[in-house]
CSV table of C-alpha atoms and ligand atoms in Angstrom, one decimal:
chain,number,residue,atom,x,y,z
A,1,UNK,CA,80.3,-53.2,-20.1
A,2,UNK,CA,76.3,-52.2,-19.3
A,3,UNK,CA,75.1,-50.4,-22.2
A,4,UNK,CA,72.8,-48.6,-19.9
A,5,UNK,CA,75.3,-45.2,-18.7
A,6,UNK,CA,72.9,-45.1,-15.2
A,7,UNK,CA,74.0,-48.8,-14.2
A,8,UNK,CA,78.3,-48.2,-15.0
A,9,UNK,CA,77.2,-44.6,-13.0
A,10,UNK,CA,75.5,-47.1,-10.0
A,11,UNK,CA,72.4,-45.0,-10.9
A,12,UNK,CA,68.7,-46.6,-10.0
A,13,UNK,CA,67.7,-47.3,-14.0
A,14,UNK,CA,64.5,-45.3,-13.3
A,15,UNK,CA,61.1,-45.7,-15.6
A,16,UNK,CA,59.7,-42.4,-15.7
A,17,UNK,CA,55.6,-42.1,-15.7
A,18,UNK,CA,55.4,-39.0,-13.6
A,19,UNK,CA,56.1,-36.4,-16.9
A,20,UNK,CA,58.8,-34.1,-17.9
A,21,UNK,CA,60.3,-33.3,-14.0
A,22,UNK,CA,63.6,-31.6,-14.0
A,23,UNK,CA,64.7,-34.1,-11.3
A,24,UNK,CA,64.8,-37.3,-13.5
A,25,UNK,CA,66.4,-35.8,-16.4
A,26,UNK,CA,63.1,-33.7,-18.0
A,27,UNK,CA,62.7,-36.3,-21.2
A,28,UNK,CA,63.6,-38.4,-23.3
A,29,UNK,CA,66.1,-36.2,-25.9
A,30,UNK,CA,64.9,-37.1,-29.6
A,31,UNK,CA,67.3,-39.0,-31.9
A,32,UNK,CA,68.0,-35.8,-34.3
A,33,UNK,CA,68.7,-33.6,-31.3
A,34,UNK,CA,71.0,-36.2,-29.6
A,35,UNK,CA,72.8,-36.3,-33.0
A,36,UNK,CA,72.7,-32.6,-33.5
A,37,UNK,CA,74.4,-31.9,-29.9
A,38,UNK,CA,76.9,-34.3,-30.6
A,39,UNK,CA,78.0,-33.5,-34.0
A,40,UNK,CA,78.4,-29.7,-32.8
A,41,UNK,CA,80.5,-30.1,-29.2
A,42,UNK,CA,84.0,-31.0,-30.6
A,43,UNK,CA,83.4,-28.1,-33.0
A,44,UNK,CA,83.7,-24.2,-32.9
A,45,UNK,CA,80.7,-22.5,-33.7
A,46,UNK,CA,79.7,-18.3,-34.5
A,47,UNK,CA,77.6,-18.0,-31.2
A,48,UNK,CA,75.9,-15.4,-32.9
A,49,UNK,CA,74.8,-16.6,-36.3
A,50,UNK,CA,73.6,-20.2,-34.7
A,51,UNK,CA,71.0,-17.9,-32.6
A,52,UNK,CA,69.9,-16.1,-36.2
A,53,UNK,CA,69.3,-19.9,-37.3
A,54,UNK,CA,67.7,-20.5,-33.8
A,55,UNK,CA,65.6,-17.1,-35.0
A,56,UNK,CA,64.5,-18.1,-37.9
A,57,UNK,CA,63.6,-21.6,-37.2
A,58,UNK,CA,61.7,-20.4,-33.5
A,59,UNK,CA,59.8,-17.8,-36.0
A,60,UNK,CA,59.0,-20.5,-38.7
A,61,UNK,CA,57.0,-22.9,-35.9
A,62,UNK,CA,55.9,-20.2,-33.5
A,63,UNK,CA,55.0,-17.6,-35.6
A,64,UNK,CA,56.6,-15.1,-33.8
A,65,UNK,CA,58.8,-12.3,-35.3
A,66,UNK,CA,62.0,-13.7,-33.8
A,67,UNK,CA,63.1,-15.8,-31.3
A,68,UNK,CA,66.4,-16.9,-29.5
A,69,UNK,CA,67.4,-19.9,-27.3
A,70,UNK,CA,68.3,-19.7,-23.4
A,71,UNK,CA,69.2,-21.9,-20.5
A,72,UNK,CA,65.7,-22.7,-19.8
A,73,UNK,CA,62.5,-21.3,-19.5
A,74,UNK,CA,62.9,-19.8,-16.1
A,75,UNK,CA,66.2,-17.9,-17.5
A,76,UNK,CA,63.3,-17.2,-20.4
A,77,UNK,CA,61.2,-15.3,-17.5
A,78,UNK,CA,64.1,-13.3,-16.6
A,79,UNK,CA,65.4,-12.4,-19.8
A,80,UNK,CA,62.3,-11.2,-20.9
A,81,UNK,CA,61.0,-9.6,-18.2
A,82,UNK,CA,64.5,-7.7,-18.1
A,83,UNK,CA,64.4,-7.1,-21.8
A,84,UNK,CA,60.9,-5.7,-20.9
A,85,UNK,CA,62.4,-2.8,-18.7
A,86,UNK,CA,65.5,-2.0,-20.4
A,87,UNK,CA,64.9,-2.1,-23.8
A,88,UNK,CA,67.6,-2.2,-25.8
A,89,UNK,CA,69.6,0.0,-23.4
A,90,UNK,CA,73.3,-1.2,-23.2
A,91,UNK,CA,73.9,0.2,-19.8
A,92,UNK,CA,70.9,0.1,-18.2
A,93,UNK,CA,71.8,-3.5,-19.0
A,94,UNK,CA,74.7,-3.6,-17.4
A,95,UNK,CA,73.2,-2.0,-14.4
A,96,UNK,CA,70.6,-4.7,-13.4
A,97,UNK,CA,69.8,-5.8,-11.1
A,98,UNK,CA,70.0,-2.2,-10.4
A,99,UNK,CA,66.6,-0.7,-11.5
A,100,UNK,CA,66.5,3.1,-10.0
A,101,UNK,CA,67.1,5.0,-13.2
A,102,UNK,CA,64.6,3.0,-15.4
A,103,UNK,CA,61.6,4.4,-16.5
A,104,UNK,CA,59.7,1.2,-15.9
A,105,UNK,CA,60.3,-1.8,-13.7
A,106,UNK,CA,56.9,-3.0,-12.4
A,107,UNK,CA,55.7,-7.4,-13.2
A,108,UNK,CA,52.0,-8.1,-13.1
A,109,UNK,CA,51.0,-11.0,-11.8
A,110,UNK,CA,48.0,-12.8,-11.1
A,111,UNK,CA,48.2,-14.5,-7.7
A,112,UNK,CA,46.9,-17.4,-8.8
A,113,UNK,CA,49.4,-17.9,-11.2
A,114,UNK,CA,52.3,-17.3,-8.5
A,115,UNK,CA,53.6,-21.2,-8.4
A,116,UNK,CA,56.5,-23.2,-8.1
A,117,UNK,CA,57.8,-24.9,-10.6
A,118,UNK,CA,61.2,-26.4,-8.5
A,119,UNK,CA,61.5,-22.8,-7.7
A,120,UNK,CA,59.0,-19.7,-7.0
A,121,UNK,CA,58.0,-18.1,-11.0
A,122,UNK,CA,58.0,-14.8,-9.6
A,123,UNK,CA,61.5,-15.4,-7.9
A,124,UNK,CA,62.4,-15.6,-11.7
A,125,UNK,CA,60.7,-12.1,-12.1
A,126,UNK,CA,62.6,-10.5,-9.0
A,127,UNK,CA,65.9,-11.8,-10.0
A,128,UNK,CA,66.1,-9.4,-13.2
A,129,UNK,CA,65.5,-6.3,-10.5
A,130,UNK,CA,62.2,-6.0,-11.5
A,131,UNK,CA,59.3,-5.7,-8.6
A,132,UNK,CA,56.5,-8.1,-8.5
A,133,UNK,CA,53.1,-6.5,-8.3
A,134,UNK,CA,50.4,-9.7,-7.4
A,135,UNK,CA,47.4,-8.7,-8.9
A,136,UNK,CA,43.7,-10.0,-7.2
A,137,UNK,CA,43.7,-13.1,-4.8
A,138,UNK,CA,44.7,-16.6,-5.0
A,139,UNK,CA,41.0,-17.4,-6.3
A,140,UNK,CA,39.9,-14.3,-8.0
A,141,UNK,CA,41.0,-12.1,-10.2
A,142,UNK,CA,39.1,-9.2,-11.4
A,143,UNK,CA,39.9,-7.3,-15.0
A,144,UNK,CA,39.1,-4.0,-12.7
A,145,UNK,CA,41.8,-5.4,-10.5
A,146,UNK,CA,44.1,-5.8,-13.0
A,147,UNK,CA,43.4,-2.1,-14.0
A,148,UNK,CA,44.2,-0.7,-10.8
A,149,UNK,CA,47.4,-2.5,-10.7
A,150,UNK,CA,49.1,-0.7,-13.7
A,151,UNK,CA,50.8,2.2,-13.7
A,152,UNK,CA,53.3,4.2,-15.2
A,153,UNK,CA,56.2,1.5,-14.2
A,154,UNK,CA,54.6,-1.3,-15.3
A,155,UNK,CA,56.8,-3.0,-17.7
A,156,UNK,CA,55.1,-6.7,-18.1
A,157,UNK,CA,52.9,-8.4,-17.4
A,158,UNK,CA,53.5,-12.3,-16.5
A,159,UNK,CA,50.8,-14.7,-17.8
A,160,UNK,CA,51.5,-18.9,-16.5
A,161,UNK,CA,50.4,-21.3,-17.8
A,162,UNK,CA,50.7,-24.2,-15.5
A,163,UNK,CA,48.5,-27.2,-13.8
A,164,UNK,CA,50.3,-25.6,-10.8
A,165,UNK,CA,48.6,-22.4,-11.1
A,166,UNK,CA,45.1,-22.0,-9.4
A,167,UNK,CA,42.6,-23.5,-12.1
A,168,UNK,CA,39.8,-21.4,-11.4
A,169,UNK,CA,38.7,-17.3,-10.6
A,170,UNK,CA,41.8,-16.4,-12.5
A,171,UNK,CA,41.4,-13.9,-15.6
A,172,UNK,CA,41.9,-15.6,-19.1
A,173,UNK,CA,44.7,-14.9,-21.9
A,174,UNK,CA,42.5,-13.0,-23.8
A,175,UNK,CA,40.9,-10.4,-20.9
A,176,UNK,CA,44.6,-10.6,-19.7
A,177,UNK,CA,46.0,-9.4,-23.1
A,178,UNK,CA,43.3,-7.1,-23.4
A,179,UNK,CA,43.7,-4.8,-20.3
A,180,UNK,CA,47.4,-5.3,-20.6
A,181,UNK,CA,47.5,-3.6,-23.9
A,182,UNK,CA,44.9,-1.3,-23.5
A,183,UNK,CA,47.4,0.6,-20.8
A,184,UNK,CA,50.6,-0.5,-23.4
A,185,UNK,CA,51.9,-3.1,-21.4
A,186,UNK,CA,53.5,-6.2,-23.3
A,187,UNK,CA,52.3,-9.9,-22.0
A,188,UNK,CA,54.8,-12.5,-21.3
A,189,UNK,CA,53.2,-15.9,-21.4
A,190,UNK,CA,55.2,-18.5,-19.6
A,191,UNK,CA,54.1,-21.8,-21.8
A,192,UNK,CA,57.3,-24.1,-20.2
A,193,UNK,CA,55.1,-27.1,-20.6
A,194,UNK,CA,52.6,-26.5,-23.8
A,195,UNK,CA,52.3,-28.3,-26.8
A,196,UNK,CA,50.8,-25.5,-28.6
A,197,UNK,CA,53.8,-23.3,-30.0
A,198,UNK,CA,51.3,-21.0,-32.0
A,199,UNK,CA,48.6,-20.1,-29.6
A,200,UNK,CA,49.8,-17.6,-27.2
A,201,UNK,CA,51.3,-15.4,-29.9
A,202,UNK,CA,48.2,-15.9,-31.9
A,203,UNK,CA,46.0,-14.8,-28.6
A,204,UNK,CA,47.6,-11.8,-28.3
A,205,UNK,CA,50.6,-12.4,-26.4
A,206,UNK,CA,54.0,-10.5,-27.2
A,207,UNK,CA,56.4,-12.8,-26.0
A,208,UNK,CA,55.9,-16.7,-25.7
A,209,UNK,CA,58.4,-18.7,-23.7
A,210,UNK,CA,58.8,-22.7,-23.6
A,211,UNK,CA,61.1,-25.1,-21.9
A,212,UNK,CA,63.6,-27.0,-24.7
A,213,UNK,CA,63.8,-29.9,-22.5
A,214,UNK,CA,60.1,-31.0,-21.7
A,215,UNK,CA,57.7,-31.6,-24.9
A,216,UNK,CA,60.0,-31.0,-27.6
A,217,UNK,CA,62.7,-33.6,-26.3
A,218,UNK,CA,65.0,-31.5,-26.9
A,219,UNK,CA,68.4,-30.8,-24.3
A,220,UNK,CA,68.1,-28.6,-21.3
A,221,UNK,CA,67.3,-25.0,-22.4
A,222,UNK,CA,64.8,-22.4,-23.2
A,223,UNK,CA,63.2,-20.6,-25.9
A,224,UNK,CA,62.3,-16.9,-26.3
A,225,UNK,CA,59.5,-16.0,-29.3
A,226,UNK,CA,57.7,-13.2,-30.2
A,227,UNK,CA,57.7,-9.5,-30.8
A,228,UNK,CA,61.0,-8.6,-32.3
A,229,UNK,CA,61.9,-5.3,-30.5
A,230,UNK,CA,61.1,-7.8,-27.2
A,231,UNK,CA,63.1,-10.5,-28.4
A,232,UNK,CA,66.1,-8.6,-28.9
A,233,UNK,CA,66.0,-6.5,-25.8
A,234,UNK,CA,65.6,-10.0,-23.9
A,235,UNK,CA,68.8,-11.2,-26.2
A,236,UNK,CA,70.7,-8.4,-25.1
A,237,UNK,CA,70.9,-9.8,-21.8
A,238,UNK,CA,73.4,-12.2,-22.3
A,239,UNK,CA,75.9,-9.6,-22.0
A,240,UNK,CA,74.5,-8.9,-18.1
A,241,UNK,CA,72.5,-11.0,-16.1
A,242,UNK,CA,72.1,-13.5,-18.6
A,243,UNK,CA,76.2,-14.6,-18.4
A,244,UNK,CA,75.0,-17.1,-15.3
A,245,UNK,CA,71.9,-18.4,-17.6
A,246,UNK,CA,74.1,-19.3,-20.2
A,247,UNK,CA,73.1,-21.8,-22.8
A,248,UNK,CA,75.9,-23.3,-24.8
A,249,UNK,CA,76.2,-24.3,-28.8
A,250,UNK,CA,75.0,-27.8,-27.6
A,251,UNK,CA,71.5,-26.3,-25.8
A,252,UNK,CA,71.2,-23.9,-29.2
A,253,UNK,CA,71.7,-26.7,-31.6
A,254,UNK,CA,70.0,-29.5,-30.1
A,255,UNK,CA,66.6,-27.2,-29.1
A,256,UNK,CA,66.6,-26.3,-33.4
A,257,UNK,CA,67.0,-30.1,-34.0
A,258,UNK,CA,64.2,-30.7,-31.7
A,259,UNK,CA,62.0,-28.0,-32.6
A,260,UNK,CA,62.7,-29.3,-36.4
A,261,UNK,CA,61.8,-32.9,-35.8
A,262,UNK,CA,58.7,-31.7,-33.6
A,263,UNK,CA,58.0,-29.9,-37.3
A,264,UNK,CA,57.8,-33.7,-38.7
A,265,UNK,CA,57.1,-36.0,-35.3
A,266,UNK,CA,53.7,-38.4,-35.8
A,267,UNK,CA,51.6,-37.3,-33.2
A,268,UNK,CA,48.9,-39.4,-34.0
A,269,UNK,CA,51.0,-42.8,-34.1
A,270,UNK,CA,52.8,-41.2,-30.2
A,271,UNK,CA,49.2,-40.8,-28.5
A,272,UNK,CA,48.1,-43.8,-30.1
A,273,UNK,CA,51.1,-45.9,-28.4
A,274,UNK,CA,50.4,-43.2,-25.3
A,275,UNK,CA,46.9,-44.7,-25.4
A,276,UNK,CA,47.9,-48.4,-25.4
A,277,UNK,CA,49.8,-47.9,-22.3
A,278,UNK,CA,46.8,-46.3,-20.5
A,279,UNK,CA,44.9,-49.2,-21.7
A,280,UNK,CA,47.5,-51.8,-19.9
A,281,UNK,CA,47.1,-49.9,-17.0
A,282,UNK,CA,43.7,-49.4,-16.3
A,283,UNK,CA,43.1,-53.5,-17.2
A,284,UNK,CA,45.8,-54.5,-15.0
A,285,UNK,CA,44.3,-52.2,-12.0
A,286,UNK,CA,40.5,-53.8,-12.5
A,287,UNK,CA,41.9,-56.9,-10.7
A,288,UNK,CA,42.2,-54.7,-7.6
A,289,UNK,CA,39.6,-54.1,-5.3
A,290,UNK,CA,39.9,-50.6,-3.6
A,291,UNK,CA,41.4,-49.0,-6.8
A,292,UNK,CA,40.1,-46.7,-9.4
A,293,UNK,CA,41.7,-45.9,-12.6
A,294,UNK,CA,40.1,-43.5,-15.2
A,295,UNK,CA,41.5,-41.6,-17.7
A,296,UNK,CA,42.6,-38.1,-17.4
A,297,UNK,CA,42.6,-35.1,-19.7
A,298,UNK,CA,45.6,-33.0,-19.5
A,299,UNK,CA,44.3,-29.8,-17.3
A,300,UNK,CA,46.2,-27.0,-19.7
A,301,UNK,CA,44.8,-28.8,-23.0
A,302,UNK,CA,47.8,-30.6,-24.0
A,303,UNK,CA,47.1,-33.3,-26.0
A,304,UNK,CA,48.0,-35.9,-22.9
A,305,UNK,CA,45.7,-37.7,-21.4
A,306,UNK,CA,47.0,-39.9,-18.0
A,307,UNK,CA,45.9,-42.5,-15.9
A,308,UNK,CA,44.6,-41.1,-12.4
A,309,UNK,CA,44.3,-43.6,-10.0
A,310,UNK,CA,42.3,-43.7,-6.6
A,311,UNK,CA,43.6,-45.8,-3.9
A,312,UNK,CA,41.1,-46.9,-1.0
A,313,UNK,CA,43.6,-48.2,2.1
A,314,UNK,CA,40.5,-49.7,3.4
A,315,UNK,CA,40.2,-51.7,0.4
A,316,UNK,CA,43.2,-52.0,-1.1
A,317,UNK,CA,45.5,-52.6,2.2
A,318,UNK,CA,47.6,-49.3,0.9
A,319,UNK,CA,47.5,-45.8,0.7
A,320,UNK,CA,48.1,-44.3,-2.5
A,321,UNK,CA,51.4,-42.9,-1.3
A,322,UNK,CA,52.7,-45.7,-0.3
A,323,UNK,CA,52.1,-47.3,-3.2
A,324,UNK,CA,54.0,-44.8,-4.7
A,325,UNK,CA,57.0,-45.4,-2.5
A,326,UNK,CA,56.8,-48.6,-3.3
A,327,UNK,CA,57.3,-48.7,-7.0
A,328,UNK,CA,59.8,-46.5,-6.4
A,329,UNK,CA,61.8,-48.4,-3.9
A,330,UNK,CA,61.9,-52.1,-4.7
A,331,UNK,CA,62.0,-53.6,-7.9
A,332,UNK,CA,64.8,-53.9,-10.7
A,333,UNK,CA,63.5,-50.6,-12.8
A,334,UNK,CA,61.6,-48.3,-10.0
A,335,UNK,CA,58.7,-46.8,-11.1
A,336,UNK,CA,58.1,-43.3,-10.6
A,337,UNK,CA,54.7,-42.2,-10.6
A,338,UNK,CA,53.2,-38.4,-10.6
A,339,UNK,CA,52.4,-38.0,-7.3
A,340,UNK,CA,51.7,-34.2,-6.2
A,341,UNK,CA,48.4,-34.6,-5.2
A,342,UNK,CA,49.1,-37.9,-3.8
A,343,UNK,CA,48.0,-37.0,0.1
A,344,UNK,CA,44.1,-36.9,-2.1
A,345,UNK,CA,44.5,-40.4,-2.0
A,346,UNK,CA,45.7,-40.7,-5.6
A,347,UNK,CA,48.3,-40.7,-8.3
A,348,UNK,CA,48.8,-40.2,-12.0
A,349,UNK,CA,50.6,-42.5,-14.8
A,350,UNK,CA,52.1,-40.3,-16.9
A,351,UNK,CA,52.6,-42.3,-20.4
A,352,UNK,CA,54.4,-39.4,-22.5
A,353,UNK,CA,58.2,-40.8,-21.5
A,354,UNK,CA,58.3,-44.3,-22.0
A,355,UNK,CA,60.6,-46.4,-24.1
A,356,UNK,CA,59.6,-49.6,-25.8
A,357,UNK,CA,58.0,-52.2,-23.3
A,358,UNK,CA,58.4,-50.2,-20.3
A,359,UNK,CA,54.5,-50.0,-20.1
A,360,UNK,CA,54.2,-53.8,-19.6
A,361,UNK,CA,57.1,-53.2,-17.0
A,362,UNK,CA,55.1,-50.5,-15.2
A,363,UNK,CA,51.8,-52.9,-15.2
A,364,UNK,CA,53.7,-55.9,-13.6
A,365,UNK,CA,55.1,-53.7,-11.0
A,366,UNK,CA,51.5,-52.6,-10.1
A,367,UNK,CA,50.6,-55.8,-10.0
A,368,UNK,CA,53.4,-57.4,-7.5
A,369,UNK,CA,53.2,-54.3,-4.9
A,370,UNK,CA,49.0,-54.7,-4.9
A,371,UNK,CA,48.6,-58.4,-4.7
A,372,UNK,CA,51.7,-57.7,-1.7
A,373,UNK,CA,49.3,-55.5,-0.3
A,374,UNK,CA,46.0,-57.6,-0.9
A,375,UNK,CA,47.8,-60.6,0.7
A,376,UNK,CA,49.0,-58.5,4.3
A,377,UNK,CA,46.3,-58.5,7.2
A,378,UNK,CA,47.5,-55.1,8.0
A,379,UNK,CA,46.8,-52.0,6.1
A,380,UNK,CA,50.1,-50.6,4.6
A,381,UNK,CA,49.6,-46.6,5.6
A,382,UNK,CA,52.8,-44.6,6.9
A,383,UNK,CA,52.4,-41.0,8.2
A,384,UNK,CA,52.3,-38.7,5.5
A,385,UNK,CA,53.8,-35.6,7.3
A,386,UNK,CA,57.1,-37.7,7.7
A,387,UNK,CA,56.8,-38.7,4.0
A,388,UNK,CA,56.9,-34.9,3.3
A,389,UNK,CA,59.7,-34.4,5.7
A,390,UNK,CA,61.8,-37.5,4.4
A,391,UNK,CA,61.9,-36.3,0.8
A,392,UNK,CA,62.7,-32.5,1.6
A,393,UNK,CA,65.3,-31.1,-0.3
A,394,UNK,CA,67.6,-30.2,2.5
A,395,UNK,CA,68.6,-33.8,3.3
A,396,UNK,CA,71.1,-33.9,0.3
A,397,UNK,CA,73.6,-35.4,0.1
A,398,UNK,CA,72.9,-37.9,2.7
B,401,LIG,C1,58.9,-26.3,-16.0
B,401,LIG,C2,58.3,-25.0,-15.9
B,401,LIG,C3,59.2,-23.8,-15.9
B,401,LIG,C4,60.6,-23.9,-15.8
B,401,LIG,O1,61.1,-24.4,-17.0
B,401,LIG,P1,62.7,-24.8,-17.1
B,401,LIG,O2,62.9,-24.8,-18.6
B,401,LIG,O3,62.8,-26.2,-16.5
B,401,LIG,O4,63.4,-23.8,-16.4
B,401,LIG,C5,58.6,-22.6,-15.8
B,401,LIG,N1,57.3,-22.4,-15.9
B,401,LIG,C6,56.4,-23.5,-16.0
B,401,LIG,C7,55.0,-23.3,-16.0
B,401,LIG,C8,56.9,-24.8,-16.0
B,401,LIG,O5,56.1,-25.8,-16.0
């Protein structure tokens, strides 16, 4: 029998270089959590005193007063946001959606930070009852704007931080946190994808929120850190709208494990290896007329750097995206590269999910599909508007 469960599945055994996405399976679940989960799901477990060890551990590496552990971080936004407007009110919790006889029940939002992330972030906000309020323009936002947009029913305010969201003209954490607080409005900072499990909270921000499943390695869930009174009231939830987000003792135990072996991971000797694989890369792509490779700095500071690679059709005999397609498609392990800016004429290589001597696969397979592409007399180029169309969600399952 294949050791490999995607092959006995007849699953594509995929190499991942495009990051932590949801649709390959987020990341690549560290060894103690993979041991945690399975050591706790043949057994019963107090629900209620694994989250105070979920507390206590989210408080110890976050700094936060207390924490708790959720589906994932979009259950995180709604949680909190409806912890933000209910308090810890046991029937107004029971009435969300329902939002007439709260006091408060107004989200700010900067519009550039109002992204998709697989769904819309402030979809996430809405789905607690809660009213979006977008605050200044997709390019800039103004403190005075930001002002204007409180009032009495403000609850939150929603802060994202995202190389989705619009990367210039929007107001920083620390302006944000200031005008929010100034009025007595607690910030939410939506951190799904940061390294940094300190900084928000230490910025200013009363509730920090991370995915379980992308950095840390850890299984699919959320986690919830910050102010205690906030924490709770988002807790609380589990006994109303939070039923459908439910995270079970497998998500609670495994995102400790992880968050524990983040505590002692070698971070050094991972972006050193993360380095090597860049290195492959760009030497292997210097054979290739048409196409540029340069190293990348992550754009929310993570400690990531990629490869970002330029594709010239002209030169190349390719367009980027179908280069993309191409790893993909053919080859024993398809590649799948980071391509959501990819109609620019380029693509990233993602090194922060490889196993052991994948990079050397992922080189080779550059390799083959441009010296297939050198070699033809045409230039490979398919329409991209049918590319878009072709991968749309709503062609599942056929
Ligand atoms: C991934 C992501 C989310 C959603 O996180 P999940 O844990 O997968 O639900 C929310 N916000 C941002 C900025 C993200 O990158």
């Amino acid at each position: 029998m294949n050791d490999d469960i995607r092959i006995r599945l007849g699953l594509r055994p995929v190499i991942n270089v495009s990051g932590t996405m949801t649709s390959l399976g987020a990341s690549i679940v560290v060894p103690q959590a993979v041991e945690a989960v399975t050591a706790a799901l043949p057994q019963f477990i107090e629900i209620g005193a694994l989250q105070k060890l979920a507390s206590r551990t989210i408080s110890r590496l976050t700094g936060g007063e207390a924490g708790f552990v959720t589906a994932s971080c979009a259950a995180a936004i709604t949680l909190a946001v409806a912890g933000a407007m209910t308090g810890d009110d046991l029937a107004a919790i029971e009435r969300l959606p329902q939002t007439d006889r709260l006091a408060r029940d107004e989200v700010l939002i900067q519009a550039g930070h109002m992204v998709g992330y697989g769904s819309p972030v402030e979809q996430g906000v809405r789905l607690s009852g809660a009213k979006v309020v977008p605050v200044g323009q997709a390019t800039s936002v103004m403190a005075y704007q930001m002002e204007g947009a409180i009032t009495e029913r403000t609850a939150a305010a929603l802060f994202v931080v995202s190389h989705h969201t619009v990367q210039v003209g929007q107001m920083g954490l620390a302006e944000f946190v200031e005008v929010a607080h100034a009025r007595g409005v607690p910030v939410i900072v939506d951190a799904a994808s940061e390294y940094d499990l300190r900084r928000f909270l230490e910025a200013g921000a009363d509730l920090v929120l991370y995915s379980s499943h992308k950095f840390l390695g850890g299984p699919t869930g959320g986690i919830v850190a910050g102010r205690r009174d906030l924490v709770r009231a988002a807790y609380f939830q589990n006994n109303g709208i939070g039923r459908g987000m439910k995270v079970g003792k497998e998500g609670i135990v495994g995102t400790i494990a992880a968050l524990e072996a983040w505590e002692v991971r070698d971070h050094a000797g991972i972006r050193a290896r993360e380095s090597e694989a860049l290195d492959v890369w760009q030497r292997t792509l210097a054979d290739f007329a048409g196409v540029e490779a340069a190293i990348d700095p992550d754009p929310t500071d993570n400690p990531l750097d990629r490869l970002k690679v330029h594709v010239n059709p002209a030169e190349a005999h390719i367009t980027a995206w179908d280069l993309a397609d191409a790893l993909a498609s053919n080859g024993t392990h398809p590649v799948i590269v980071r391509d959501h800016e990819v109609e620019h004429g380029h693509f990233y290589l993602d090194p922060c999910n490889l196993h052991p001597g994948q990079a050397e696969i992922v080189a080779e397979r550059l390799r083959e599909e441009l010296d297939i592409a050198r070699r033809s007399n045409d230039i490979i180029s398919s329409d991209f508007a049918a590319r878009r169309k072709r991968r749309a969600i709503n062609n599942w399952p056929d």
